[in-house]
Amino acid sequence: MNNNYTFQDFIEDQSFQSFIKGENKTDVKFWESWICEHPEKATEFNSAKIILNNLNSAYKTVTPSAEKELERLQSKIQIEKDDRETTKQYRIFQFVKYAAVFIILIGLGLFLKLIVFPDKNNSDSLYAYKEIKTPKGKRMHIVLSDGTHIWLNSESILKYPEEFAGNERKVYLEGEAYFNVTSNKLKPFYVYAGEVRVKVLGTLFNVRSYPDDNFVETTLEKGKINIELLGSNHSGKDVITLDPNQKVKLYKSGYIPETEEKILAKSERFEKIESKNAIISHNVETGLYTSWKDEKLTFKSERLSNLKSRLERWYNVPIVIRDTQLYEKKFTGTFVKEPLQEALKALSAASEMKFEIKNDTLILMLKTDTK
């Protein structure tokens, strides 16, 4: 069968419906085995299961057996001698019976509207969003329904709808992604990343928002974006506007911006915004922050303490820095699909650092280290 089944596919599949009803042992065995082999489909699978179970319960409520039970109850009503009174009681009972069935059908209709066929104007519907995860050492390129291109860096998560509904486009990011957003002035594009929301109409930009970083970083190549602060200390109205070749690093709640930012170019200028817990960089060499989408790991005068996490994600290997003196060592270079061993040799040749790989862990140390 198609392993890319959507929520709606499950709902419409007769074999899946049979599995939910428990009518056929072959179907039950098949689907129980299938979901074990495809755990990534658990959300759609379980959602469809809940819907069909509820629909089956609703239909059972109005089956012929239910009608017979109502008639049996009716026969127990004491019939008055007065024919007119008898007719009155019968009509009352009939009204109650059909009112109950009507309420059930209305409830079923609302259930279908809200759950099975949600309002398309509600872009945050429970079943509207897909989720993509990239493991360490891997990157991914996807195209959204509006034509927007997104490159997802390693160890990142992106949530997005199959179709954008309503008057805005929303995606949710954990990790790092590069966006080439299709312009639509009537339907702005929003990226929710940790404590910030990036609003764009059509532009090229990069967002980094890893859970283990103490900041959210956005770099703009083309166009214009507004960055809204959503943390507990902000109302959502605090806005930072970026122009091309600018970068902003917004520190998360509870963190203080670094007192010293590394200067990557003589023309680069830094602006510290105390009220927003942020640092804006002007005249930025944007390729340093966006070249990863082209399978290039680029760094310039970058401390090993910062480079460590990027190397770990890029090569999917844990790194231990044994000699603390190495933390402040700065490196400049570009790796284009270099194997790990070749990259390490290049770093070692440019410094007093050596390395060894032990138990799938990369250990960095000074060349003078004899341990």
Short mmCIF file of C-alpha atoms in Angstrom, two decimals:
data_model
loop_
_atom_site.label_atom_id
_atom_site.label_comp_id
_atom_site.label_asym_id
_atom_site.label_seq_id
_atom_site.Cartn_x
_atom_site.Cartn_y
_atom_site.Cartn_z
CA MET A 1 0.00 0.00 0.00
CA ASN A 2 0.97 3.69 -0.23
CA ASN A 3 3.17 4.53 2.74
CA ASN A 4 2.40 8.24 2.33
CA TYR A 5 -1.18 7.85 3.56
CA THR A 6 -2.75 11.07 4.85
CA PHE A 7 -5.40 11.43 7.54
CA GLN A 8 -8.11 11.54 4.85
CA ASP A 9 -6.71 8.43 3.11
CA PHE A 10 -7.08 6.44 6.33
CA ILE A 11 -10.67 7.67 6.79
CA GLU A 12 -11.67 6.61 3.25
CA ASP A 13 -9.86 3.24 3.16
CA GLN A 14 -12.39 0.37 3.44
CA SER A 15 -9.79 -2.01 4.88
CA PHE A 16 -8.95 0.57 7.58
CA GLN A 17 -12.68 1.02 8.34
CA SER A 18 -12.98 -2.76 8.70
CA PHE A 19 -9.98 -2.73 11.06
CA ILE A 20 -11.65 -0.10 13.26
CA LYS A 21 -14.89 -2.11 13.43
CA GLY A 22 -12.97 -5.34 14.11
CA GLU A 23 -14.98 -7.07 11.37
CA ASN A 24 -12.08 -8.84 9.66
CA LYS A 25 -9.16 -10.46 11.47
CA THR A 26 -6.95 -10.12 8.39
CA ASP A 27 -7.50 -6.34 8.30
CA VAL A 28 -6.88 -6.04 12.04
CA LYS A 29 -3.62 -7.97 11.81
CA PHE A 30 -2.49 -6.01 8.75
CA TRP A 31 -3.03 -2.54 10.24
CA GLU A 32 -1.58 -3.41 13.63
CA SER A 33 1.55 -4.64 11.83
CA TRP A 34 1.59 -1.65 9.46
CA ILE A 35 1.63 1.02 12.16
CA CYS A 36 4.49 -0.78 13.95
CA GLU A 37 6.51 -0.53 10.75
CA HIS A 38 5.55 3.11 10.14
CA PRO A 39 5.65 4.92 13.51
CA GLU A 40 6.06 8.25 11.71
CA LYS A 41 2.39 7.96 10.69
CA ALA A 42 1.13 7.51 14.25
CA THR A 43 -0.48 10.98 14.43
CA GLU A 44 -2.59 10.57 11.27
CA PHE A 45 -3.29 6.90 12.09
CA ASN A 46 -4.55 7.57 15.63
CA SER A 47 -6.52 10.66 14.59
CA ALA A 48 -8.37 8.67 11.92
CA LYS A 49 -8.95 5.87 14.42
CA ILE A 50 -10.57 8.28 16.90
CA ILE A 51 -12.78 9.80 14.21
CA LEU A 52 -14.05 6.47 12.91
CA ASN A 53 -14.68 5.12 16.41
CA ASN A 54 -16.80 8.19 17.20
CA LEU A 55 -18.65 7.97 13.89
CA ASN A 56 -19.43 4.29 14.49
CA SER A 57 -20.78 5.14 17.93
CA ALA A 58 -22.94 7.91 16.49
CA TYR A 59 -24.37 5.70 13.77
CA LYS A 60 -25.20 2.95 16.24
CA THR A 61 -27.33 5.47 18.11
CA VAL A 62 -29.80 5.73 15.23
CA THR A 63 -29.87 2.08 14.01
CA PRO A 64 -33.16 0.12 13.57
CA SER A 65 -32.54 -1.64 16.89
CA ALA A 66 -32.64 1.75 18.58
CA GLU A 67 -35.98 2.47 16.89
CA LYS A 68 -37.40 -0.84 18.16
CA GLU A 69 -36.24 -0.06 21.67
CA LEU A 70 -38.04 3.29 21.52
CA GLU A 71 -41.22 1.55 20.33
CA ARG A 72 -40.97 -0.98 23.16
CA LEU A 73 -40.74 1.86 25.65
CA GLN A 74 -43.72 3.49 24.03
CA SER A 75 -45.86 0.39 24.52
CA LYS A 76 -45.32 0.63 28.26
CA ILE A 77 -46.92 4.04 28.47
CA GLN A 78 -50.28 3.84 30.16
CA ILE A 79 -52.89 4.68 27.55
CA GLU A 80 -55.65 6.85 28.85
CA LYS A 81 -59.26 5.98 28.09
CA ASP A 82 -59.76 9.35 26.50
CA ASP A 83 -58.76 8.92 22.85
CA ARG A 84 -57.83 12.57 22.57
CA GLU A 85 -55.53 12.33 25.59
CA THR A 86 -54.01 9.16 24.17
CA THR A 87 -53.29 10.92 20.89
CA LYS A 88 -51.74 13.83 22.75
CA GLN A 89 -49.38 11.56 24.72
CA TYR A 90 -48.41 9.69 21.56
CA ARG A 91 -47.53 12.92 19.80
CA ILE A 92 -45.48 14.09 22.76
CA PHE A 93 -43.56 10.80 22.76
CA GLN A 94 -43.00 10.99 19.00
CA PHE A 95 -41.72 14.55 19.39
CA VAL A 96 -39.25 13.50 22.10
CA LYS A 97 -38.09 10.51 20.05
CA TYR A 98 -37.39 12.47 16.89
CA ALA A 99 -35.95 15.39 18.84
CA ALA A 100 -33.41 13.00 20.37
CA VAL A 101 -32.49 11.64 16.93
CA PHE A 102 -32.28 15.21 15.59
CA ILE A 103 -29.93 16.26 18.39
CA ILE A 104 -27.73 13.25 17.68
CA LEU A 105 -27.56 14.14 13.99
CA ILE A 106 -26.81 17.79 14.75
CA GLY A 107 -24.05 16.71 17.10
CA LEU A 108 -22.66 14.39 14.45
CA GLY A 109 -22.74 17.24 11.92
CA LEU A 110 -20.80 19.52 14.23
CA PHE A 111 -18.34 16.72 14.92
CA LEU A 112 -17.76 16.25 11.19
CA LYS A 113 -17.38 19.99 10.62
CA LEU A 114 -14.91 20.58 13.44
CA ILE A 115 -12.88 17.38 13.25
CA VAL A 116 -13.20 15.59 9.92
CA PHE A 117 -13.73 18.67 7.73
CA PRO A 118 -12.28 21.56 9.81
CA ASP A 119 -12.90 25.18 8.93
CA LYS A 120 -10.35 26.15 6.28
CA ASN A 121 -10.11 29.64 7.79
CA ASN A 122 -8.65 28.07 10.92
CA SER A 123 -5.04 27.49 9.86
CA ASP A 124 -4.18 26.09 13.29
CA SER A 125 -6.60 23.16 12.95
CA LEU A 126 -5.51 20.08 14.89
CA TYR A 127 -4.95 18.05 11.72
CA ALA A 128 -3.72 20.84 9.42
CA TYR A 129 0.03 20.56 10.00
CA LYS A 130 2.65 18.14 8.74
CA GLU A 131 5.97 17.70 10.51
CA ILE A 132 9.42 17.12 9.00
CA LYS A 133 12.50 16.22 11.06
CA THR A 134 16.07 16.17 9.76
CA PRO A 135 18.61 14.02 11.64
CA LYS A 136 22.15 15.11 12.41
CA GLY A 137 24.36 15.17 9.34
CA LYS A 138 21.41 15.59 6.94
CA ARG A 139 19.78 18.55 5.22
CA MET A 140 16.53 18.77 3.28
CA HIS A 141 14.82 20.96 0.69
CA ILE A 142 11.03 21.18 0.44
CA VAL A 143 8.54 23.30 -1.51
CA LEU A 144 5.30 24.43 0.16
CA SER A 145 1.90 24.63 -1.51
CA ASP A 146 2.34 28.37 -2.20
CA GLY A 147 5.67 27.83 -3.99
CA THR A 148 7.82 28.86 -1.02
CA HIS A 149 11.17 27.01 -0.90
CA ILE A 150 12.62 25.96 2.45
CA TRP A 151 15.99 24.39 3.16
CA LEU A 152 16.08 22.63 6.53
CA ASN A 153 19.43 22.21 8.29
CA SER A 154 20.42 19.14 10.30
CA GLU A 155 18.65 18.29 13.57
CA SER A 156 15.73 20.59 12.77
CA ILE A 157 11.94 20.32 12.87
CA LEU A 158 9.49 22.14 10.58
CA LYS A 159 5.70 22.11 10.95
CA TYR A 160 3.67 23.36 8.00
CA PRO A 161 0.18 22.90 6.49
CA GLU A 162 -0.49 20.95 3.30
CA GLU A 163 -2.48 23.96 2.10
CA PHE A 164 -2.45 27.51 3.46
CA ALA A 165 -5.96 28.59 4.47
CA GLY A 166 -7.32 31.89 5.70
CA ASN A 167 -5.55 35.21 5.29
CA GLU A 168 -2.06 34.24 6.49
CA ARG A 169 0.63 31.58 6.08
CA LYS A 170 2.19 30.05 9.21
CA VAL A 171 5.05 27.60 9.76
CA TYR A 172 6.78 26.54 12.98
CA LEU A 173 10.53 25.99 13.22
CA GLU A 174 12.83 24.35 15.73
CA GLY A 175 16.41 24.34 14.50
CA GLU A 176 17.67 26.17 11.41
CA ALA A 177 16.11 26.89 8.02
CA TYR A 178 16.64 29.09 4.98
CA PHE A 179 13.50 30.56 3.38
CA ASN A 180 12.74 31.76 -0.14
CA VAL A 181 9.19 33.00 0.40
CA THR A 182 6.76 33.45 -2.48
CA SER A 183 5.42 37.00 -2.42
CA ASN A 184 1.74 37.47 -1.56
CA LYS A 185 0.85 40.89 -0.16
CA LEU A 186 -2.64 39.72 0.76
CA LYS A 187 -1.38 36.73 2.75
CA PRO A 188 1.72 37.44 4.89
CA PHE A 189 4.10 34.60 5.78
CA TYR A 190 4.99 33.94 9.45
CA VAL A 191 7.79 31.84 10.91
CA TYR A 192 7.33 30.98 14.58
CA ALA A 193 10.71 30.15 16.13
CA GLY A 194 10.97 29.94 19.90
CA GLU A 195 10.31 33.34 21.41
CA VAL A 196 10.09 35.21 18.11
CA ARG A 197 7.81 35.47 15.12
CA VAL A 198 9.23 36.53 11.75
CA LYS A 199 6.77 38.27 9.42
CA VAL A 200 7.51 38.52 5.69
CA LEU A 201 5.73 39.19 2.41
CA GLY A 202 8.36 37.75 0.08
CA THR A 203 12.07 37.58 0.75
CA LEU A 204 15.24 35.50 1.35
CA PHE A 205 16.34 34.93 4.93
CA ASN A 206 17.79 32.43 7.41
CA VAL A 207 16.47 31.59 10.88
CA ARG A 208 18.39 29.67 13.55
CA SER A 209 16.48 28.58 16.65
CA TYR A 210 17.95 25.45 18.23
CA PRO A 211 16.61 24.52 21.69
CA ASP A 212 20.13 24.27 23.17
CA ASP A 213 21.13 27.75 21.90
CA ASN A 214 20.46 30.72 24.18
CA PHE A 215 19.43 32.90 21.24
CA VAL A 216 17.34 33.06 18.08
CA GLU A 217 19.26 34.39 15.08
CA THR A 218 17.84 35.78 11.84
CA THR A 219 19.88 36.86 8.81
CA LEU A 220 18.30 38.75 5.90
CA GLU A 221 19.62 38.51 2.33
CA LYS A 222 16.83 40.16 0.35
CA GLY A 223 13.58 42.03 1.03
CA LYS A 224 12.44 43.17 4.47
CA ILE A 225 11.19 41.35 7.55
CA ASN A 226 9.69 42.25 10.90
CA ILE A 227 10.71 40.24 13.95
CA GLU A 228 8.21 40.25 16.79
CA LEU A 229 9.22 39.24 20.32
CA LEU A 230 6.80 36.74 21.87
CA GLY A 231 8.54 35.85 25.14
CA SER A 232 6.98 36.27 28.58
CA ASN A 233 8.65 39.67 28.98
CA HIS A 234 7.16 41.03 25.76
CA SER A 235 3.66 41.82 24.59
CA GLY A 236 4.22 40.69 21.02
CA LYS A 237 4.28 44.34 19.89
CA ASP A 238 8.05 44.76 20.24
CA VAL A 239 9.24 44.72 16.64
CA ILE A 240 12.69 44.75 15.05
CA THR A 241 12.84 45.49 11.31
CA LEU A 242 15.69 44.06 9.25
CA ASP A 243 16.99 45.30 5.91
CA PRO A 244 19.20 43.28 3.54
CA ASN A 245 22.65 42.30 4.89
CA GLN A 246 21.54 42.66 8.49
CA LYS A 247 21.46 40.02 11.20
CA VAL A 248 19.81 40.07 14.59
CA LYS A 249 20.59 37.81 17.52
CA LEU A 250 17.78 37.83 20.08
CA TYR A 251 18.71 36.27 23.40
CA LYS A 252 16.16 34.09 25.11
CA SER A 253 14.50 35.07 28.38
CA GLY A 254 16.93 34.93 31.28
CA TYR A 255 20.09 35.36 29.18
CA ILE A 256 22.23 38.47 28.86
CA PRO A 257 23.71 39.37 25.43
CA GLU A 258 27.40 38.65 25.05
CA THR A 259 29.55 41.58 26.06
CA GLU A 260 31.96 40.95 23.18
CA GLU A 261 30.80 40.09 19.67
CA LYS A 262 33.43 38.89 17.21
CA ILE A 263 34.07 41.27 14.31
CA LEU A 264 33.97 39.31 11.06
CA ALA A 265 34.76 42.23 8.77
CA LYS A 266 36.07 45.73 9.24
CA SER A 267 32.94 47.15 7.64
CA GLU A 268 30.62 45.26 10.01
CA ARG A 269 28.91 47.32 12.69
CA PHE A 270 27.07 46.13 15.81
CA GLU A 271 24.14 47.71 17.62
CA LYS A 272 23.08 46.53 21.05
CA ILE A 273 19.41 46.96 21.99
CA GLU A 274 19.12 46.53 25.75
CA SER A 275 15.32 46.76 25.91
CA LYS A 276 14.92 43.87 23.49
CA ASN A 277 17.86 41.78 24.73
CA ALA A 278 19.25 41.81 21.20
CA ILE A 279 22.26 42.63 19.05
CA ILE A 280 21.84 43.77 15.44
CA SER A 281 24.72 43.39 12.98
CA HIS A 282 24.97 45.64 9.90
CA ASN A 283 26.89 45.04 6.63
CA VAL A 284 26.85 41.31 7.27
CA GLU A 285 28.54 38.81 4.97
CA THR A 286 25.35 36.74 4.74
CA GLY A 287 26.99 33.75 3.07
CA LEU A 288 28.58 32.86 6.40
CA TYR A 289 25.08 32.11 7.72
CA THR A 290 23.32 30.78 4.63
CA SER A 291 25.88 28.74 2.64
CA TRP A 292 24.96 25.56 4.53
CA LYS A 293 21.92 25.19 2.21
CA ASP A 294 24.41 24.70 -0.66
CA GLU A 295 26.19 21.94 1.30
CA LYS A 296 28.96 24.30 2.39
CA LEU A 297 30.07 24.62 6.00
CA THR A 298 31.55 28.13 6.14
CA PHE A 299 33.14 29.86 9.13
CA LYS A 300 35.29 32.96 9.56
CA SER A 301 37.28 33.82 12.69
CA GLU A 302 34.92 31.55 14.62
CA ARG A 303 35.83 30.33 18.07
CA LEU A 304 36.04 26.57 18.46
CA SER A 305 33.57 26.87 21.35
CA ASN A 306 30.94 28.07 18.83
CA LEU A 307 32.09 25.92 15.94
CA LYS A 308 31.81 22.72 18.01
CA SER A 309 28.01 22.45 17.84
CA ARG A 310 27.99 23.16 14.09
CA LEU A 311 30.54 20.41 13.45
CA GLU A 312 28.56 17.98 15.60
CA ARG A 313 25.38 18.58 13.61
CA TRP A 314 27.16 18.67 10.25
CA TYR A 315 29.01 15.37 10.69
CA ASN A 316 26.69 13.71 13.20
CA VAL A 317 29.43 13.04 15.71
CA PRO A 318 29.77 14.00 19.41
CA ILE A 319 32.82 16.16 20.13
CA VAL A 320 34.83 16.45 23.33
CA ILE A 321 37.36 19.29 23.71
CA ARG A 322 39.88 17.93 26.16
CA ASP A 323 42.10 21.02 26.55
CA THR A 324 40.18 24.15 27.54
CA GLN A 325 42.79 26.39 25.87
CA LEU A 326 41.30 25.33 22.54
CA TYR A 327 37.91 26.90 23.25
CA GLU A 328 39.12 30.39 22.30
CA LYS A 329 41.05 29.30 19.21
CA LYS A 330 39.59 30.86 16.03
CA PHE A 331 39.21 29.11 12.69
CA THR A 332 38.42 30.24 9.15
CA GLY A 333 37.50 27.92 6.32
CA THR A 334 34.91 26.35 4.04
CA PHE A 335 34.16 22.63 3.82
CA VAL A 336 32.36 21.44 0.69
CA LYS A 337 31.32 17.84 1.25
CA GLU A 338 34.69 17.02 2.85
CA PRO A 339 34.72 13.77 4.83
CA LEU A 340 35.19 14.21 8.57
CA GLN A 341 38.79 12.97 8.55
CA GLU A 342 39.80 15.45 5.82
CA ALA A 343 38.08 18.34 7.59
CA LEU A 344 39.88 17.52 10.85
CA LYS A 345 43.24 17.33 9.09
CA ALA A 346 42.65 20.82 7.66
CA LEU A 347 41.75 22.23 11.08
CA SER A 348 44.76 20.58 12.69
CA ALA A 349 47.15 21.88 10.03
CA ALA A 350 46.00 25.44 10.71
CA SER A 351 46.50 25.23 14.47
CA GLU A 352 48.25 23.50 17.35
CA MET A 353 45.34 21.08 17.62
CA LYS A 354 45.25 17.33 17.04
CA PHE A 355 42.41 14.83 17.18
CA GLU A 356 41.50 11.22 17.72
CA ILE A 357 38.27 9.26 17.28
CA LYS A 358 37.46 6.93 20.13
CA ASN A 359 34.22 4.97 20.56
CA ASP A 360 32.53 7.05 17.83
CA THR A 361 33.43 10.24 19.71
CA LEU A 362 35.73 12.93 18.31
CA ILE A 363 38.31 14.14 20.86
CA LEU A 364 40.14 17.44 20.23
CA MET A 365 43.33 18.28 22.12
CA LEU A 366 46.53 20.28 21.96
CA LYS A 367 49.36 18.76 19.98
CA THR A 368 51.44 18.90 23.15
CA ASP A 369 48.86 16.81 25.00
CA THR A 370 50.43 13.41 25.81
CA LYS A 371 47.44 11.83 27.59
#
